[in-house]
Short mmCIF file of C-alpha atoms and ligand atoms in Angstrom, two decimals:
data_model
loop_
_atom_site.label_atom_id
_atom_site.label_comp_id
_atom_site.label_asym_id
_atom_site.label_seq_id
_atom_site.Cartn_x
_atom_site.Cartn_y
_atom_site.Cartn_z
CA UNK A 1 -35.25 -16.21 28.36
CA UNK A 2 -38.76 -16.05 26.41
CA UNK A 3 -38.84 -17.72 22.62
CA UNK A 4 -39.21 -14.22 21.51
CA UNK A 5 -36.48 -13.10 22.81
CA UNK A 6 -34.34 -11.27 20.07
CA UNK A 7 -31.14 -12.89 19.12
CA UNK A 8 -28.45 -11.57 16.99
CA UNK A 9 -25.93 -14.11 15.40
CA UNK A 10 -22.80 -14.16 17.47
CA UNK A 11 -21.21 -16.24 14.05
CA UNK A 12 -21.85 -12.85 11.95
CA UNK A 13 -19.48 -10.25 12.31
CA UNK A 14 -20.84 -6.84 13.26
CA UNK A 15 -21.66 -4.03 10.28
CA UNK A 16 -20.34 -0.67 11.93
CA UNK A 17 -21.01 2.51 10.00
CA UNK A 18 -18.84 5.23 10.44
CA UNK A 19 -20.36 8.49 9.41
CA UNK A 20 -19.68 12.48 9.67
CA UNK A 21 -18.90 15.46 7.21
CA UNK A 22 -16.53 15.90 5.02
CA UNK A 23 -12.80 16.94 6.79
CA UNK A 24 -14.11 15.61 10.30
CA UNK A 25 -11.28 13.31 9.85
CA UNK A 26 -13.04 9.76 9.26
CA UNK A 27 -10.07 8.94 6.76
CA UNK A 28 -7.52 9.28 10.16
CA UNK A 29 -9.84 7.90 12.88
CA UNK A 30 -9.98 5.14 10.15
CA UNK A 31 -6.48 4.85 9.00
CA UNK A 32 -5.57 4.97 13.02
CA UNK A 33 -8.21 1.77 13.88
CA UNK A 34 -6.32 0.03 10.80
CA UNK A 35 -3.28 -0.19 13.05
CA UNK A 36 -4.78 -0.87 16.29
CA UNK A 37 -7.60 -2.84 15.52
CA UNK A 38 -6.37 -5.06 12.14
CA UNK A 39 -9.05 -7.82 12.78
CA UNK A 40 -11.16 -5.05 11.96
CA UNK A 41 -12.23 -5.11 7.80
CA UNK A 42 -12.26 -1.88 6.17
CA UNK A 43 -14.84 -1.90 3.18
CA UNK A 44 -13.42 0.05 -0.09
CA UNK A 45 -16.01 2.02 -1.81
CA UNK A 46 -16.18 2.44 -5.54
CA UNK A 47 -16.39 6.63 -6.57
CA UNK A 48 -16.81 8.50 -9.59
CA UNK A 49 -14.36 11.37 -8.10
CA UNK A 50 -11.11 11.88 -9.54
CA UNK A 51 -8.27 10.17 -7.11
CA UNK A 52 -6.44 12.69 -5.27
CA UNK A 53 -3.14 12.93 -5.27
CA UNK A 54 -1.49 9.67 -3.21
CA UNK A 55 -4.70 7.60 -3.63
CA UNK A 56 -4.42 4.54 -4.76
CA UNK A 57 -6.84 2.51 -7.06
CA UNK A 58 -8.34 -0.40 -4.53
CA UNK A 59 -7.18 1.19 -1.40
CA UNK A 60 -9.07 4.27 -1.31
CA UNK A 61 -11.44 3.85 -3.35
CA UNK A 62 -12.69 1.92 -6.77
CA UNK A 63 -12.28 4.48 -9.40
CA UNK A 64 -14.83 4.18 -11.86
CA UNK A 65 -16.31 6.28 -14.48
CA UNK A 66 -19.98 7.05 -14.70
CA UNK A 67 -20.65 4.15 -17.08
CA UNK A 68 -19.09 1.49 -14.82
CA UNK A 69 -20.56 3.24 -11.66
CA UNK A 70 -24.15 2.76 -13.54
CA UNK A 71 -23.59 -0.83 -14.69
CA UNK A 72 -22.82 -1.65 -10.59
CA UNK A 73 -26.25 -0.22 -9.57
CA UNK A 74 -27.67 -2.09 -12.41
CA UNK A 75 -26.54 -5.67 -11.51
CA UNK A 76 -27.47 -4.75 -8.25
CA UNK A 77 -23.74 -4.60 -7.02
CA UNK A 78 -23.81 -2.45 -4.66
CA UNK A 79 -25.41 -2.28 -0.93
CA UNK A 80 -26.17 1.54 -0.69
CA UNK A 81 -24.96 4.37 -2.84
CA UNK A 82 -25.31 8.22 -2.80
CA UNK A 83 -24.53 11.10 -5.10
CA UNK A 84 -22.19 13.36 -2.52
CA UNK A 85 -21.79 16.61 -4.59
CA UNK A 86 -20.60 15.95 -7.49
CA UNK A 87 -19.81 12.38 -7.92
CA UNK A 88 -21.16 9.35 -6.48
CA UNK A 89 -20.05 6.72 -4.27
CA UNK A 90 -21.40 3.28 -3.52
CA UNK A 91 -20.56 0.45 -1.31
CA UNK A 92 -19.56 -3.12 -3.14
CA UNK A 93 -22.29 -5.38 -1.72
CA UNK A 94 -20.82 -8.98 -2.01
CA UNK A 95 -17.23 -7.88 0.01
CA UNK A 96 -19.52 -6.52 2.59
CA UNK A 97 -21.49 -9.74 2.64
CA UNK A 98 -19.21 -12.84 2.60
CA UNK A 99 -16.66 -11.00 5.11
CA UNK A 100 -19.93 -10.39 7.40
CA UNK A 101 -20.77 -14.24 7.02
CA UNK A 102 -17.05 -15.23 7.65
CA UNK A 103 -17.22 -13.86 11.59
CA UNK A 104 -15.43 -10.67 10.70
CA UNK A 105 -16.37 -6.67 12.00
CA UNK A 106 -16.49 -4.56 8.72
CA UNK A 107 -16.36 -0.58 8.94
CA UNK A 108 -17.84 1.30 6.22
CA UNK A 109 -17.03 5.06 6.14
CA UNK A 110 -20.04 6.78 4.35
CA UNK A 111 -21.82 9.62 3.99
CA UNK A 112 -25.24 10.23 5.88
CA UNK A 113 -27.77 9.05 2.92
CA UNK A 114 -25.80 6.07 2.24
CA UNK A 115 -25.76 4.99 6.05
CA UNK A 116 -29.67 5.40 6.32
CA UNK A 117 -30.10 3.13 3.42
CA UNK A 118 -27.98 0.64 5.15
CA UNK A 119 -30.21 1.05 8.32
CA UNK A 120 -32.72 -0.45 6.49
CA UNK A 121 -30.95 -3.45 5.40
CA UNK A 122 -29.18 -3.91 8.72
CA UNK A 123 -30.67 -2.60 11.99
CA UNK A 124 -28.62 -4.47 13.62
CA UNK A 125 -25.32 -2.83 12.81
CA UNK A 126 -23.91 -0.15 14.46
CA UNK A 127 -24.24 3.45 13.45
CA UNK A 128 -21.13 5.84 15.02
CA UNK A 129 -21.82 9.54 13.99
CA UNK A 130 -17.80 11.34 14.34
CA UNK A 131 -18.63 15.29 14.99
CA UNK A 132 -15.94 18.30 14.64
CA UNK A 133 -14.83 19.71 17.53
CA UNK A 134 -16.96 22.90 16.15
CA UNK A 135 -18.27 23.88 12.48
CA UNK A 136 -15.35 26.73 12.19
CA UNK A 137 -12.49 23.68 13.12
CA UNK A 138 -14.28 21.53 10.29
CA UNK A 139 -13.98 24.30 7.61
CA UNK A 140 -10.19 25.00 9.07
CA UNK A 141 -9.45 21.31 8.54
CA UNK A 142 -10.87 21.38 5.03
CA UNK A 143 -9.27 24.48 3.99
CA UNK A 144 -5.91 22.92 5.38
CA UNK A 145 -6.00 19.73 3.87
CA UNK A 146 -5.40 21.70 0.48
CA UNK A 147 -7.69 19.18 -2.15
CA UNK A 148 -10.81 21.04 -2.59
CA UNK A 149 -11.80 24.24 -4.53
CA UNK A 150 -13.33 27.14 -2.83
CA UNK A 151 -16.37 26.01 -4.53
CA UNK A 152 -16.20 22.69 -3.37
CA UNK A 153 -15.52 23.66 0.35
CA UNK A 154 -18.47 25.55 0.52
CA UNK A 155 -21.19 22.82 -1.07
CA UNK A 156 -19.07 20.55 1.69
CA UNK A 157 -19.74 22.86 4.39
CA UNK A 158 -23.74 23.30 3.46
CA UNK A 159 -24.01 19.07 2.91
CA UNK A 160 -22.03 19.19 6.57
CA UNK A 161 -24.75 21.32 8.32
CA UNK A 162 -27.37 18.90 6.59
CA UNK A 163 -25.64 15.76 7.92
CA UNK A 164 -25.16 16.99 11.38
CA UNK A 165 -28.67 17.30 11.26
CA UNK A 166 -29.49 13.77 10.68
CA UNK A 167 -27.33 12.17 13.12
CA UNK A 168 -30.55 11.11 15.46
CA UNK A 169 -30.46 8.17 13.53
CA UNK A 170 -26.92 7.15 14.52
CA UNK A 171 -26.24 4.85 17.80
CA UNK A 172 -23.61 6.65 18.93
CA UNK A 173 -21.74 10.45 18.42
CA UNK A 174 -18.13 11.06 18.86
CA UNK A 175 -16.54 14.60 19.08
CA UNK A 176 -12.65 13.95 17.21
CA UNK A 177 -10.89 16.22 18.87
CA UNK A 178 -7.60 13.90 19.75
CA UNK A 179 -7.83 11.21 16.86
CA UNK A 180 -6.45 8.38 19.25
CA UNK A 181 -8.68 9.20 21.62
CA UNK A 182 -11.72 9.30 19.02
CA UNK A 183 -10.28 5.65 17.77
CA UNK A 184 -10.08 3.98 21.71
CA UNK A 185 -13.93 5.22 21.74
CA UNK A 186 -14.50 3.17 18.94
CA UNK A 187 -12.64 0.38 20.38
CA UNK A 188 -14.55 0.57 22.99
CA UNK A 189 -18.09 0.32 21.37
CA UNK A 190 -16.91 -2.25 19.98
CA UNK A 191 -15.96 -4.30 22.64
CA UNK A 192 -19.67 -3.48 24.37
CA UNK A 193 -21.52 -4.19 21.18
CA UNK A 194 -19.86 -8.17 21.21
CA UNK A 195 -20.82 -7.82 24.79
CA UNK A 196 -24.45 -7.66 23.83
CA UNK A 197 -26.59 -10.08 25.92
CA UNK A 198 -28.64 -10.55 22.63
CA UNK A 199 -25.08 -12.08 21.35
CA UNK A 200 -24.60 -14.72 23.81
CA UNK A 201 -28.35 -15.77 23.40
CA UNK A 202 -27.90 -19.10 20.67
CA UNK A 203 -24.65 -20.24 23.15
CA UNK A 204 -26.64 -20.16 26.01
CA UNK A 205 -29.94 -21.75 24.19
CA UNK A 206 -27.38 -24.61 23.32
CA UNK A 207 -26.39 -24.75 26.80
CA UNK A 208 -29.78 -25.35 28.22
CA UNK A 209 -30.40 -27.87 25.70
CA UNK A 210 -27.55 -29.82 26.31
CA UNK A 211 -28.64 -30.05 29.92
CA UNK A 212 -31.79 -30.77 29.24
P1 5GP B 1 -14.40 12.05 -0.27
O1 5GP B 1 -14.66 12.61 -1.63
O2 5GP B 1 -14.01 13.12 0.71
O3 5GP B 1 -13.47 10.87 -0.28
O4 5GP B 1 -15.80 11.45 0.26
C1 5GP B 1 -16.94 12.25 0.28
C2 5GP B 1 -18.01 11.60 1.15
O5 5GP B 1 -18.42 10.35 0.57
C3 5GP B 1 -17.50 11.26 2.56
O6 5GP B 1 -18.49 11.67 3.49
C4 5GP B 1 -17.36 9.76 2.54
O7 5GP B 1 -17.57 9.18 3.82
C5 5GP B 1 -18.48 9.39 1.60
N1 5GP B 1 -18.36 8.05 1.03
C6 5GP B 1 -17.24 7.35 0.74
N2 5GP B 1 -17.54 6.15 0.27
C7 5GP B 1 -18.90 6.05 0.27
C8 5GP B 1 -19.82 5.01 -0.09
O8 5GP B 1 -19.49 3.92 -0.50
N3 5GP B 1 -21.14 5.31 0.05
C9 5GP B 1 -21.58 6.51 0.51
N4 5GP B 1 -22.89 6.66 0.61
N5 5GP B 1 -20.74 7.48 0.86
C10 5GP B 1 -19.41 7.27 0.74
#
């Protein structure tokens, strides 16, 4: 073990991003993890869409209006955000933070732009790109779920091809075909990434220098 050996902080918890277009099904993968994974913390974003029908202020998302949205950036409130067609969404930076700093995993769902941004501030995390079983199944499962315009569906469809584009910079890629199986791969990645010799490096420092 050299002194400049990398070392992450096995106190922190891990930063996963979850990325992928829009109707890939992050909301289920996530919404499935919830229930078999509850240490894991799921990060609400703040939005200046309209809540869809069921939504649920503080759940979902943060509604705010394009004032309040502006007045986050400018107090420099938020870790990333991204315009995402119409409306923009950002990522409350102090939840994200202090639940990082208390030993806890927090998931963000986000949009492509948004995760790169968070690169930067946090190589370290982990990056998890969820892919469509094909492009036609993706525009099926938006056209089913019934909450977008025809307009809408298709700037989601051209942002889609653009995102799928970018996912060289994510860690890992997951095709959701079966959404439990899509959730145990998580799991999984999970269970490596604490795994990480680079983890166990400050315990085993300790260790030596106890001995010593
Ligand atoms: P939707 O309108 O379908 O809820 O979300 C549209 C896109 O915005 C999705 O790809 C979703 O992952 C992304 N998104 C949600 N919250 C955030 C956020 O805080 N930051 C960024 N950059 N994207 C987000």
């Amino acid at each position: 073990m050299t002194s400049n050996t990398n070392t992450l902080d096995r106190d922190r918890g891990i930063l996963i991003v979850l990325s992928g277009p829009s109707g890939v099904g992050k909301g289920t993968v996530c919404a499935a993890l919830r229930k078999s994974s509850p240490d894991l913390v799921y990060s609400v974003s703040a939005t200046t869409r309209d809540p869809r029908q069921g939504e649920i202020e503080g759940v979902n998302y943060f509604f705010k209006t394009r004032d309040q949205f502006q007045h986050m950036i400018d107090n420099d409130e938020v870790l990333e955000w991204a315009q995402y067609v119409d409306n923009f969404y950002g990522t409350p930076k102090r939840f994200v933070e202090d639940t990082l700093r208390s030993g806890k995993d927090v998931i963000l769902e986000i949009e492509v732009q948004g995760a790169l941004k968070v690169k930067q501030k946090f190589p370290e995390g982990v990056f998890i790109f969820l892919l469509p079983p094909s492009l036609n199944e993706l525009q099926n499962r938006i056209v089913t779920r019934g909450t977008e315009s025809d307009e809408s569906i298709r700037s989601r469809m051209t942002v889609a091809v653009d995102e799928i584009r970018l996912m060289d910079h994510y860690d890992y890629a997951i095709v959701n075909d079966r959404v439990e199986t899509a959730c145990s791969k998580i799991q999984s990645i999970l269970i490596a990434e604490h795994c990480k010799r680079e983890r166990m490096y400050p315990k085993i420092v300790q260790w030596i220098n106890e001995v010593k």
